[in-house]
Short mmCIF file of N, CA and C in Angstrom, two decimals:
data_model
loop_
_atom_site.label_atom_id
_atom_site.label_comp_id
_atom_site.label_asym_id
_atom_site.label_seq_id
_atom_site.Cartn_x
_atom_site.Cartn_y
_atom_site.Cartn_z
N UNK A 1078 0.86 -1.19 0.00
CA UNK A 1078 0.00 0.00 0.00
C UNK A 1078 0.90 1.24 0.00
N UNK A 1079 1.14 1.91 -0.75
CA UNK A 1079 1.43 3.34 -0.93
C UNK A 1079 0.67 4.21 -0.14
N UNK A 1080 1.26 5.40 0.12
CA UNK A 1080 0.83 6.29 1.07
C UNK A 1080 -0.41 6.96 0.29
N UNK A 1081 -0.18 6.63 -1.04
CA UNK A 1081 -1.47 7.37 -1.97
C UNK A 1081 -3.19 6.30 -1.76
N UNK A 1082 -2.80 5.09 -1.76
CA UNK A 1082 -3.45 4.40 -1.35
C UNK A 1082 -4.30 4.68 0.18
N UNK A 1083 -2.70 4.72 1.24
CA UNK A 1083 -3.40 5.11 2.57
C UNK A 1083 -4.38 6.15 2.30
N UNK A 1084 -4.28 7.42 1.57
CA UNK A 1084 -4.98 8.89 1.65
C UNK A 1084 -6.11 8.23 1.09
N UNK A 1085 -6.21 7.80 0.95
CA UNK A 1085 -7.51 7.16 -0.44
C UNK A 1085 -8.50 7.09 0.51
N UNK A 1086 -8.01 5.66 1.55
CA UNK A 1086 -8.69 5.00 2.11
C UNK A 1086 -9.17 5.79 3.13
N UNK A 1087 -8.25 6.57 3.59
CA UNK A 1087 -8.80 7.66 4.79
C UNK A 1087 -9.79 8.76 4.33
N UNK A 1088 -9.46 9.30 3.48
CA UNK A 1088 -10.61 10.03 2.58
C UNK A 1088 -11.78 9.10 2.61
N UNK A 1089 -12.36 8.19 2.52
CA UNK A 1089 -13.25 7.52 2.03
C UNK A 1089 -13.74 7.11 3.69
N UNK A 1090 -13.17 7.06 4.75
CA UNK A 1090 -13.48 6.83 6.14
C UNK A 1090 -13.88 8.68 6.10
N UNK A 1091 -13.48 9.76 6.10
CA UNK A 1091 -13.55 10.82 6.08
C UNK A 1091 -15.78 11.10 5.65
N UNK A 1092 -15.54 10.40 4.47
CA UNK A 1092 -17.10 10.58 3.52
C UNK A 1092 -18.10 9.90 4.26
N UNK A 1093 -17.22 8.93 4.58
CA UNK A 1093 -18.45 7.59 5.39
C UNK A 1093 -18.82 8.29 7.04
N UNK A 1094 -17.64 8.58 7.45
CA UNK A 1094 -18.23 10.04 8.50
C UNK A 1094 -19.28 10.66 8.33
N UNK A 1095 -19.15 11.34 7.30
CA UNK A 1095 -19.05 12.72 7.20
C UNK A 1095 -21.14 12.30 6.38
N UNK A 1096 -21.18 11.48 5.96
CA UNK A 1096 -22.59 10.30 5.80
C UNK A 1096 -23.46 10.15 6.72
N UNK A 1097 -22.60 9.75 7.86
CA UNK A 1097 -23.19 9.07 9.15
C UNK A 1097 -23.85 10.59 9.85
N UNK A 1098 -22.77 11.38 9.41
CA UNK A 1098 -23.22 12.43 10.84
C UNK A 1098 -24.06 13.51 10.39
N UNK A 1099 -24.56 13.50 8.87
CA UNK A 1099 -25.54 13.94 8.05
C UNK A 1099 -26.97 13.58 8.31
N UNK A 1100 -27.05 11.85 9.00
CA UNK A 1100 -28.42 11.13 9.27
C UNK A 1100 -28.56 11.56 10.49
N UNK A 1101 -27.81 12.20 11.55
CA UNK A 1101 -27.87 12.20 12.96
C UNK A 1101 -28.70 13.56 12.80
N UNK A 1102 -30.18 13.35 13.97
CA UNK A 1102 -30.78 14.09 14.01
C UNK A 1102 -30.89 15.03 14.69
N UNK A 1103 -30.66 16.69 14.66
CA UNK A 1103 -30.39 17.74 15.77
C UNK A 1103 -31.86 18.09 16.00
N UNK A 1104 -31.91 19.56 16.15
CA UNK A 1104 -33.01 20.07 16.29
C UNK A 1104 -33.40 20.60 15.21
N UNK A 1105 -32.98 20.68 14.22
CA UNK A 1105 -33.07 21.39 12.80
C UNK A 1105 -33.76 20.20 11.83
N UNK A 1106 -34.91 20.75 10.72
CA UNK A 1106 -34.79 20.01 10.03
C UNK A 1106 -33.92 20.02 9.22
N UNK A 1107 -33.54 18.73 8.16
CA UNK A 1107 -32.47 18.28 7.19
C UNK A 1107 -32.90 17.46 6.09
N UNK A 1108 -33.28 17.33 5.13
CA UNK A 1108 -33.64 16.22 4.41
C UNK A 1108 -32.65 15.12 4.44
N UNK A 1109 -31.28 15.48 4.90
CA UNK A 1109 -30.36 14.37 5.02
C UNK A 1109 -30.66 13.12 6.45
N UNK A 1110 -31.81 13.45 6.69
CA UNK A 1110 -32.67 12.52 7.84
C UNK A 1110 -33.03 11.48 7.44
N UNK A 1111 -33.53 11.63 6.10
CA UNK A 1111 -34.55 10.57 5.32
C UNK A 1111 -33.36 9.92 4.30
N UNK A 1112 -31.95 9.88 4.38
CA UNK A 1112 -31.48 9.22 3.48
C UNK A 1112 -31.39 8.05 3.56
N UNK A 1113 -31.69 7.26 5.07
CA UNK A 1113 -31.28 6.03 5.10
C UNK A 1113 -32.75 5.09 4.96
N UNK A 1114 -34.16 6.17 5.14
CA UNK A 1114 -35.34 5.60 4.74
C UNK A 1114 -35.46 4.39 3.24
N UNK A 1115 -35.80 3.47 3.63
CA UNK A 1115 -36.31 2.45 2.80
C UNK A 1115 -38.24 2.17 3.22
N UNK A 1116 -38.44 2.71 1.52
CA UNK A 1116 -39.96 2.75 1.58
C UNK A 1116 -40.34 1.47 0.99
N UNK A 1117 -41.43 0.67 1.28
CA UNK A 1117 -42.01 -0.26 0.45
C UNK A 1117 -42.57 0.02 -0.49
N UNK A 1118 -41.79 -0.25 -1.85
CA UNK A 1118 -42.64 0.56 -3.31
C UNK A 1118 -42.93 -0.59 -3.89
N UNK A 1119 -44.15 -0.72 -4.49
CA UNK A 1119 -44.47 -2.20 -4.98
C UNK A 1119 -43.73 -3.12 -4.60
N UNK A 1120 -43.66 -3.66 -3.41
CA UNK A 1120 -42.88 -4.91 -3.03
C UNK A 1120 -41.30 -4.92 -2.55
N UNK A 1121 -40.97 -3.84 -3.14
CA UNK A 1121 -39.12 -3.23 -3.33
C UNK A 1121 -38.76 -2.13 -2.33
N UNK A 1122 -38.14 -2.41 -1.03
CA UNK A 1122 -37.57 -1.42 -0.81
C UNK A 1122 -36.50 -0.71 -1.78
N UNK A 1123 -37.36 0.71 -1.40
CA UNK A 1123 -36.92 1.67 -2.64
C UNK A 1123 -36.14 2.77 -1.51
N UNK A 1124 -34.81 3.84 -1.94
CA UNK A 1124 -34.68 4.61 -1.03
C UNK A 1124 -35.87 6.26 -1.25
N UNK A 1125 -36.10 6.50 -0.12
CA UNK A 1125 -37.53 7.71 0.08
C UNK A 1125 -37.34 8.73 -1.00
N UNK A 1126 -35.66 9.06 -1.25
CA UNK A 1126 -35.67 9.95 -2.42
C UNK A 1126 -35.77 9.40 -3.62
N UNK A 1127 -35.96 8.45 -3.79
CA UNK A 1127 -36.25 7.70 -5.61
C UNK A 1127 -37.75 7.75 -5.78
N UNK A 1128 -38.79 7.84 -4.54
CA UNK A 1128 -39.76 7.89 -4.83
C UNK A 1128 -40.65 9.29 -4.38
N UNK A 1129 -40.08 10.03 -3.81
CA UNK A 1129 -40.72 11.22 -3.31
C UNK A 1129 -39.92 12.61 -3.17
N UNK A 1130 -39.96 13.77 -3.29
CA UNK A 1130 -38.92 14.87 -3.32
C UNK A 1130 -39.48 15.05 -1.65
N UNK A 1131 -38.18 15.50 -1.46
CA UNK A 1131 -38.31 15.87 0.38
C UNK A 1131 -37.25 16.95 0.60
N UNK A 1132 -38.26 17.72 0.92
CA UNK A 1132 -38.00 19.79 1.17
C UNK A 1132 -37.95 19.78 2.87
N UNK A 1133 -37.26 21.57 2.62
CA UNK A 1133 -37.42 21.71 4.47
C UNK A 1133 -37.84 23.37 3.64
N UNK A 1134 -39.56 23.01 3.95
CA UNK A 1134 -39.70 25.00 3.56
C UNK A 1134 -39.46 25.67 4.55
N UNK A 1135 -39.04 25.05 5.50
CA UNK A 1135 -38.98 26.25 7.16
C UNK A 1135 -37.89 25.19 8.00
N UNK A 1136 -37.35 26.07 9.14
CA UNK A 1136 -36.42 25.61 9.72
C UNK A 1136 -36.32 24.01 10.72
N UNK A 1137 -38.14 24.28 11.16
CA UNK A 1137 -38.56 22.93 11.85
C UNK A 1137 -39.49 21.87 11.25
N UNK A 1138 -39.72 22.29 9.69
CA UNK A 1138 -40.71 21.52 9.18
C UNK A 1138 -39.73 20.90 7.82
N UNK A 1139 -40.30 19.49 7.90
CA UNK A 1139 -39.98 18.58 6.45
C UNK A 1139 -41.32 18.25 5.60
N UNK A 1140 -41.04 18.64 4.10
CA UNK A 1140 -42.00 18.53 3.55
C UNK A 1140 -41.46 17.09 2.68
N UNK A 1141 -42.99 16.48 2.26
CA UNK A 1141 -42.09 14.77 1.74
C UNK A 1141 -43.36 14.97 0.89
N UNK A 1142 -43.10 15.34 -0.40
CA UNK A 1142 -44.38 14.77 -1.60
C UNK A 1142 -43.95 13.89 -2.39
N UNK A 1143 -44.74 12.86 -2.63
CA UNK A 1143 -44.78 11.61 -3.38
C UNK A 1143 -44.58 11.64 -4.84
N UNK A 1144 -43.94 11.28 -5.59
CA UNK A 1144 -44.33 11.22 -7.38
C UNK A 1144 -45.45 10.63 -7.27
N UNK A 1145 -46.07 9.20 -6.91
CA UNK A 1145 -47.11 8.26 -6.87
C UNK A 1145 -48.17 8.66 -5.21
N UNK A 1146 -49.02 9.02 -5.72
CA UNK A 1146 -49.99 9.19 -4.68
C UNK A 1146 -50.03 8.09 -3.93
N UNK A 1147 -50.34 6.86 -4.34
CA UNK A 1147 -50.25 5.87 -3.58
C UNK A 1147 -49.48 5.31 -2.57
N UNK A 1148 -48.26 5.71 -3.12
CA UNK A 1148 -46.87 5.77 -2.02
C UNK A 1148 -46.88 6.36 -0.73
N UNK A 1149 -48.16 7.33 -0.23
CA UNK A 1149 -48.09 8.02 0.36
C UNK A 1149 -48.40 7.01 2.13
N UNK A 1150 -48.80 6.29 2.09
CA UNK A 1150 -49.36 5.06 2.93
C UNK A 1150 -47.98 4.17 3.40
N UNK A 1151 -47.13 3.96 2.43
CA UNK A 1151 -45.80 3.22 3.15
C UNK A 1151 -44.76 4.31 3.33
N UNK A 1152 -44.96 5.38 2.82
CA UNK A 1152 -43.92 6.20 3.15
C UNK A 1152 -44.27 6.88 4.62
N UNK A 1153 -45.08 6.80 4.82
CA UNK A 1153 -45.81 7.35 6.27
C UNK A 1153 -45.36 6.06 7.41
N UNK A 1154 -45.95 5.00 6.94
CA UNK A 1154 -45.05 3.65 7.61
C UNK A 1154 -43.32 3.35 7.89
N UNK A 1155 -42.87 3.78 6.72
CA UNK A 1155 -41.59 3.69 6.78
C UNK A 1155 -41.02 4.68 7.56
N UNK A 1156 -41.65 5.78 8.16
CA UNK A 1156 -40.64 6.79 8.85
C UNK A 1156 -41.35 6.99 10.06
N UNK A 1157 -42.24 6.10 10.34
CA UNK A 1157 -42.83 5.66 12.18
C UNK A 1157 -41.85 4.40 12.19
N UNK A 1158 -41.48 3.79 11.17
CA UNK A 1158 -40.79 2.88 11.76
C UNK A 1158 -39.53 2.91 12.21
N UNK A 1159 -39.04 3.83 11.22
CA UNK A 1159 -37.50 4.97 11.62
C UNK A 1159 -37.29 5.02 12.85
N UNK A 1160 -35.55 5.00 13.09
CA UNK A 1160 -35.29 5.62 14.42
C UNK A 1160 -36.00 6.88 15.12
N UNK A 1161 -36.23 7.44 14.00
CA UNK A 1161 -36.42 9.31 14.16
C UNK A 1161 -37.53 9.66 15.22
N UNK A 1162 -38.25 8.73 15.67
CA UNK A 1162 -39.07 9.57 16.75
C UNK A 1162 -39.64 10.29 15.90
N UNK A 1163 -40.34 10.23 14.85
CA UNK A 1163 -41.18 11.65 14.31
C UNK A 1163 -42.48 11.35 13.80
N UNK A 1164 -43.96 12.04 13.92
CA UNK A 1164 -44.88 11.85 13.36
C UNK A 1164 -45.25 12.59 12.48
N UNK A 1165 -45.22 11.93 11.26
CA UNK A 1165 -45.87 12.54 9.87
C UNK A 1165 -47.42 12.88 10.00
N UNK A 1166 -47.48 13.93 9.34
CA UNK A 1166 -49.06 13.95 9.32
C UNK A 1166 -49.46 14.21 7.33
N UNK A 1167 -50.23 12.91 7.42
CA UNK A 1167 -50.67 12.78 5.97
C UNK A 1167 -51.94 13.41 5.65
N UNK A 1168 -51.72 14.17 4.43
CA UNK A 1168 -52.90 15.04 4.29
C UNK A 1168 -53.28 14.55 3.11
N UNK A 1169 -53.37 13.56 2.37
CA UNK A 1169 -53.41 13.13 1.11
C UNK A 1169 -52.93 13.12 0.01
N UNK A 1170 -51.93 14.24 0.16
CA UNK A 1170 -51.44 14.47 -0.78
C UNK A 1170 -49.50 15.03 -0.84
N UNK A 1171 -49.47 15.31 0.68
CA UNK A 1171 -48.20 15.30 0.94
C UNK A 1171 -47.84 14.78 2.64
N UNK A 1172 -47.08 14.45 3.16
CA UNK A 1172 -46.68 14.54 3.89
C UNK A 1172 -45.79 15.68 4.90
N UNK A 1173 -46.10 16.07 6.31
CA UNK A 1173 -45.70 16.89 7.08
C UNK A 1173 -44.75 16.64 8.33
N UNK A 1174 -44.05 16.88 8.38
CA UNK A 1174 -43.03 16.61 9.30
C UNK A 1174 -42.51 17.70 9.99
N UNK A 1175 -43.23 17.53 11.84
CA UNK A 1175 -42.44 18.76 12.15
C UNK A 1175 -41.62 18.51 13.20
N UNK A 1176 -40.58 18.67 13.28
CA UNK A 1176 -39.23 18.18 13.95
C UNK A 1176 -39.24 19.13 15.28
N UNK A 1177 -39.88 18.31 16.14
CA UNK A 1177 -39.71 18.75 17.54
C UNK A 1177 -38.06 19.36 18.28
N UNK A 1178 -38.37 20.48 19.11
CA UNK A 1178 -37.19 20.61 19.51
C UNK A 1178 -36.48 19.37 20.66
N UNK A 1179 -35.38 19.34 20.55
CA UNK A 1179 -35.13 17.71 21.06
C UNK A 1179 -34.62 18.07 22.58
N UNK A 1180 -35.20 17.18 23.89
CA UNK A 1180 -35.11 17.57 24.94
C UNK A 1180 -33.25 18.18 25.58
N UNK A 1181 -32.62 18.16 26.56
CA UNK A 1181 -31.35 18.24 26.94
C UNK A 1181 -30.71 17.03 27.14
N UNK A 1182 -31.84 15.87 27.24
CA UNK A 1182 -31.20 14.74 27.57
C UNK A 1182 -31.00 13.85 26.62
N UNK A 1183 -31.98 14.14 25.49
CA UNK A 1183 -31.81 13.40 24.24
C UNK A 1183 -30.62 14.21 23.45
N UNK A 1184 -30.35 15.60 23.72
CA UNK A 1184 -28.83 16.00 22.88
C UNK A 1184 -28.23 15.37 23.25
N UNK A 1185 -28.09 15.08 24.84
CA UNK A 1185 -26.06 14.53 25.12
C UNK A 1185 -26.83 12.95 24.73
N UNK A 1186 -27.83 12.53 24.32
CA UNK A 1186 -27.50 11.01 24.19
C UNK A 1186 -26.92 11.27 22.65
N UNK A 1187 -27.12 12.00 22.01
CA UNK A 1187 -26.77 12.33 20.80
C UNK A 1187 -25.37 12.46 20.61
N UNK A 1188 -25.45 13.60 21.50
CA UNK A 1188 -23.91 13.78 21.49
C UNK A 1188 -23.08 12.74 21.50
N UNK A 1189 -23.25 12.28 22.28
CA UNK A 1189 -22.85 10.46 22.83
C UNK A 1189 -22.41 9.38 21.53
N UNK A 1190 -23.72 9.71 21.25
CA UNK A 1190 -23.87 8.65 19.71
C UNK A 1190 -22.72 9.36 18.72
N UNK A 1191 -22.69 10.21 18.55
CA UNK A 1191 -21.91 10.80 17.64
C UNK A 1191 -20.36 11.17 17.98
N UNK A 1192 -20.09 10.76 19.15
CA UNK A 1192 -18.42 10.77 19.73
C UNK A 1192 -17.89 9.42 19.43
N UNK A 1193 -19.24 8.51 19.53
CA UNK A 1193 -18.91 7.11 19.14
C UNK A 1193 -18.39 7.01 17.80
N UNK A 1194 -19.32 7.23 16.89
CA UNK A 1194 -19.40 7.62 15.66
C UNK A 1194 -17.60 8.06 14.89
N UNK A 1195 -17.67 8.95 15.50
CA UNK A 1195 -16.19 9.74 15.86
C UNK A 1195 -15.09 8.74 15.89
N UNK A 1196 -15.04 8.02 17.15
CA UNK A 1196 -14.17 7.40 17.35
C UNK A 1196 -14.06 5.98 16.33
N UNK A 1197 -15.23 5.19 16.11
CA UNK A 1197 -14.88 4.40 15.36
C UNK A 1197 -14.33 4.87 13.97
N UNK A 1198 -14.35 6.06 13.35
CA UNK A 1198 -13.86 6.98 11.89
C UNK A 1198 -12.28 6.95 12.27
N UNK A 1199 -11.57 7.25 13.94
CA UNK A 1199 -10.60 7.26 14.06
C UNK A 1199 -9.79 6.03 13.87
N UNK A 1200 -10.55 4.91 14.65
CA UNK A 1200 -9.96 3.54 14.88
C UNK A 1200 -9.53 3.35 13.40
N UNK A 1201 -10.64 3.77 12.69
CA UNK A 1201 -10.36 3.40 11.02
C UNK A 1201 -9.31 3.82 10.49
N UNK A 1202 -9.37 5.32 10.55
CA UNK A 1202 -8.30 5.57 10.31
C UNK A 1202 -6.76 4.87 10.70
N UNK A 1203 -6.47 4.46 12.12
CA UNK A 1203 -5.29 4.23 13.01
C UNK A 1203 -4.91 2.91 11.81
N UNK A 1204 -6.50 1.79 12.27
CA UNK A 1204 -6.44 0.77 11.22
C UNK A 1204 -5.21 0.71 9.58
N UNK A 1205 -5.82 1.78 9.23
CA UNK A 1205 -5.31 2.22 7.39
C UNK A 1205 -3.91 2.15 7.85
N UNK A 1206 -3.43 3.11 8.81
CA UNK A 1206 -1.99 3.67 9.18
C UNK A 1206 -1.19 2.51 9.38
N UNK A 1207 -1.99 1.21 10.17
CA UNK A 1207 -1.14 0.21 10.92
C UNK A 1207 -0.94 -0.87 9.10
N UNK A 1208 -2.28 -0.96 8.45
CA UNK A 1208 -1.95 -1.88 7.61
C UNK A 1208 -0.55 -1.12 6.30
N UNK A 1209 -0.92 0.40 6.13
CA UNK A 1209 0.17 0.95 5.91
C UNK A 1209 1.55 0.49 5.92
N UNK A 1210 2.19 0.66 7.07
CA UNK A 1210 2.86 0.08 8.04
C UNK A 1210 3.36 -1.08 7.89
N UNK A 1211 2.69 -1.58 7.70
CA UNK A 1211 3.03 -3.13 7.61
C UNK A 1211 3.58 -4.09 6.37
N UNK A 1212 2.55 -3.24 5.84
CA UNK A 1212 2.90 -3.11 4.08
C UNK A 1212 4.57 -2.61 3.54
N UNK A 1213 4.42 -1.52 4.41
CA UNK A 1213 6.13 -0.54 4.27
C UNK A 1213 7.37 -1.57 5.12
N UNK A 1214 7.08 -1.96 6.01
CA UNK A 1214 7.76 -3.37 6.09
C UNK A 1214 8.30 -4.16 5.80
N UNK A 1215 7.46 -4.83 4.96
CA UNK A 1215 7.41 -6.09 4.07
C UNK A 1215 8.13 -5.62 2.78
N UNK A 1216 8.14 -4.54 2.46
CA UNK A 1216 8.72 -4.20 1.67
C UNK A 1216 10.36 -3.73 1.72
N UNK A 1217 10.42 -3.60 2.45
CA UNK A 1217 11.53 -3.74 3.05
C UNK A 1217 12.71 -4.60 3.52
N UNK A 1218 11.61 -5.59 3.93
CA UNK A 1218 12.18 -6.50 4.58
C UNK A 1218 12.67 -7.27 3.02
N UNK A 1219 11.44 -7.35 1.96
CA UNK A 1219 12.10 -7.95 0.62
C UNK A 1219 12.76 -7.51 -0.15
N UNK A 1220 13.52 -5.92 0.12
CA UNK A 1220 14.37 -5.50 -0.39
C UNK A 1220 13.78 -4.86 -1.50
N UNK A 1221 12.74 -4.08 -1.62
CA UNK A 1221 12.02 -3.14 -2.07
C UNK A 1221 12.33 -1.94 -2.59
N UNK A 1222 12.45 -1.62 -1.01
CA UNK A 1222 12.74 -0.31 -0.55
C UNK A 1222 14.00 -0.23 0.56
N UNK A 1223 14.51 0.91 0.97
CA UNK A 1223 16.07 0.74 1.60
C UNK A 1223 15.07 1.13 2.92
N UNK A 1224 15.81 0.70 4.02
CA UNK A 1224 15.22 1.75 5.59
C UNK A 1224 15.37 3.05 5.62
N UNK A 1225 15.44 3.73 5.00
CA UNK A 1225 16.04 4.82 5.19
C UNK A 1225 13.87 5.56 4.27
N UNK A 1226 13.95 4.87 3.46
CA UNK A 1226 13.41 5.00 2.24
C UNK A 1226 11.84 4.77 2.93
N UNK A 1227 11.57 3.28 3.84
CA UNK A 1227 10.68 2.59 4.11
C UNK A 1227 10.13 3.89 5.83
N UNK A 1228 11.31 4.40 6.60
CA UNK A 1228 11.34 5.18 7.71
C UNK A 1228 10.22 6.80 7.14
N UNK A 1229 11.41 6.92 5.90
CA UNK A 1229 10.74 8.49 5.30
C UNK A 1229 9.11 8.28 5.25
N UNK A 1230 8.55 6.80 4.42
CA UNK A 1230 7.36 6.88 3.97
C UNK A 1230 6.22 6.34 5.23
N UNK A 1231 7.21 6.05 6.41
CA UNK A 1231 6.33 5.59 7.56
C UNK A 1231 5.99 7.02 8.34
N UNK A 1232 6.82 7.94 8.05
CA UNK A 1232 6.32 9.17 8.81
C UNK A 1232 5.17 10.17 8.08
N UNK A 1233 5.52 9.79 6.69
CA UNK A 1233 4.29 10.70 5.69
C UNK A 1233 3.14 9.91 5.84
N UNK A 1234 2.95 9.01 6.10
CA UNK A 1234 1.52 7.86 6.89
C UNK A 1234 1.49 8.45 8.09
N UNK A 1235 1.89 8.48 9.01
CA UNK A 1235 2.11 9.06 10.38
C UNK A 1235 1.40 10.70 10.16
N UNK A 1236 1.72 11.36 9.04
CA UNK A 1236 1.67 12.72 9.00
C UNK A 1236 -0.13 12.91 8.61
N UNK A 1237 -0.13 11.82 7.36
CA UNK A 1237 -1.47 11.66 6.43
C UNK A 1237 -2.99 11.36 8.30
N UNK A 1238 -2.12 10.42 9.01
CA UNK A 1238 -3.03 9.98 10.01
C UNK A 1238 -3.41 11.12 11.01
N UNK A 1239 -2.16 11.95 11.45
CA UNK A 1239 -2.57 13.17 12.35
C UNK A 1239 -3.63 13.99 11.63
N UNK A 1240 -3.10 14.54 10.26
CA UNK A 1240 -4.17 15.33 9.99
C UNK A 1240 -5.61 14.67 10.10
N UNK A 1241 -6.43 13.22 9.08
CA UNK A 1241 -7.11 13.19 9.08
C UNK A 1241 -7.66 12.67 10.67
N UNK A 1242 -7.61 12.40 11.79
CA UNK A 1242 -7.57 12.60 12.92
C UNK A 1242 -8.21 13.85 13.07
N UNK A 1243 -7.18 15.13 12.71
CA UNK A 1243 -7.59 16.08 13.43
C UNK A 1243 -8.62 16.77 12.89
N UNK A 1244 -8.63 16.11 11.50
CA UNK A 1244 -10.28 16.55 10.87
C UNK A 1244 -11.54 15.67 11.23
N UNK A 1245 -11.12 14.56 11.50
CA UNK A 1245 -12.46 13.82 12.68
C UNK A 1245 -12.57 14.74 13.47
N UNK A 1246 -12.09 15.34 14.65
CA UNK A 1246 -12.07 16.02 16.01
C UNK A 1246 -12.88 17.05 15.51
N UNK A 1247 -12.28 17.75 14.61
CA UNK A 1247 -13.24 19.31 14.02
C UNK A 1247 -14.22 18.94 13.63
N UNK A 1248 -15.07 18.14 13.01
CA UNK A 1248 -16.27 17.75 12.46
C UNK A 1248 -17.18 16.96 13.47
N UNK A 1249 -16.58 16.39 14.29
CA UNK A 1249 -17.11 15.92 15.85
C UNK A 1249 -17.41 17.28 16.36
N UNK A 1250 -16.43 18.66 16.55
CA UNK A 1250 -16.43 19.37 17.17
C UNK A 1250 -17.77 19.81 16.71
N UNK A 1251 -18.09 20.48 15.22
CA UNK A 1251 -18.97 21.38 14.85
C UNK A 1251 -20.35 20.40 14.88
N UNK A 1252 -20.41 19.16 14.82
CA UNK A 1252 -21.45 18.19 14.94
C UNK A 1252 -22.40 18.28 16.52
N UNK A 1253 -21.33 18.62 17.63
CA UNK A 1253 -21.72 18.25 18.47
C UNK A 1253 -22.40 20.20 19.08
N UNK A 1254 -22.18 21.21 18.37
CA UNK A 1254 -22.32 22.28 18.57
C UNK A 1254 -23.41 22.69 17.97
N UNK A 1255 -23.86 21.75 16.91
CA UNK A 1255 -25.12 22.38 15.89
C UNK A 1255 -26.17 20.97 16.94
N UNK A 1256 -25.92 20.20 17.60
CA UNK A 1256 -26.92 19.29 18.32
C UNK A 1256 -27.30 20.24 19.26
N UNK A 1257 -26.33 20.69 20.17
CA UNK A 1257 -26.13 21.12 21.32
C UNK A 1257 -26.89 23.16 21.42
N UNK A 1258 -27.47 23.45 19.98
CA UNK A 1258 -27.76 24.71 19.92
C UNK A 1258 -29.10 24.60 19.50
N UNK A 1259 -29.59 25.36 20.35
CA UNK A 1259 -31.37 25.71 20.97
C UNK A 1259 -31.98 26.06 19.68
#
């Protein structure tokens, strides 16, 4: 594995973050709530945006209209069944969603959830660094690369890992500040 490789892989732990902490629900609405929704569309879980456009016309309200009127019955099902704690109210023709402000005790469980979140993005990262590592090694050891050569490219892994690290921490940071604000 090349260090271009390592960046790859950490970038891509970076997105899968950066995914996760998009579905996590603050006090704000987001349409990035409903990305992990799977609706029953004729028989097929379908994801909610292939079958319905979903707006935020105001800061605490989600709007969810259907292409297929009919859809409107499992898509109402599918997001009582959701983690989200939220009740839709179906008016026949669209769906309403209004995103309660979330108590003090449900932020820090949030918060909580999302340090976790955090930390497993890091482990991942450490992960990439160690198989890195190991890789730079072996290569070494088969006469690859010189030590001198295999040392230089173990510290630019080392370097690649602090930063993306310290961009987990900042995105934990601002994650846990937009939960944590009234």
């Amino acid at each position: 594995m090349s260090t271009k490789d390592a960046e790859s892989r950490m970038k891509k732990s970076i997105k899968a973050l950066e995914e996760e902490f998009a579905a996590i629900r603050t006090g704000r609405a987001s349409t990035a709530l409903f990305d992990k929704i799977m609706v029953e569309y004729y028989g097929t879980p379908t994801p909610l945006n292939q079958v319905a456009t979903v707006s935020t016309p105001e800061a605490r309200l989600v709007v969810i209209q259907p292409w297929d009127k009919s859809a409107l019955g499992d898509i109402e099902k599918a997001i009582q069944k959701s983690e989200l704690s939220l009740n839709p109210n179906n008016d026949g023709k669209v769906i309403r969603i209004n995103i309660p402000p979330l108590t003090e005790d449900r932020r820090k469980e949030i918060v909580k959830s999302a340090k976790q979140i955090a930390e497993q993005a890091k482990v991942a990262i450490r992960n990439i660094r160690r198989d890195a590592n190991d890789q730079l090694k072996q290569q070494q050891k088969d006469g690859e690369i010189s030590e001198d050569e295999e040392k230089r490219l173990q510290d630019d892994v080392q370097k690649l890992t602090d930063t993306y690290t310290k961009q987990i921490s900042q995105m934990l940071d601002a994650k846990e500040k937009e939960i944590l604000e009234i």
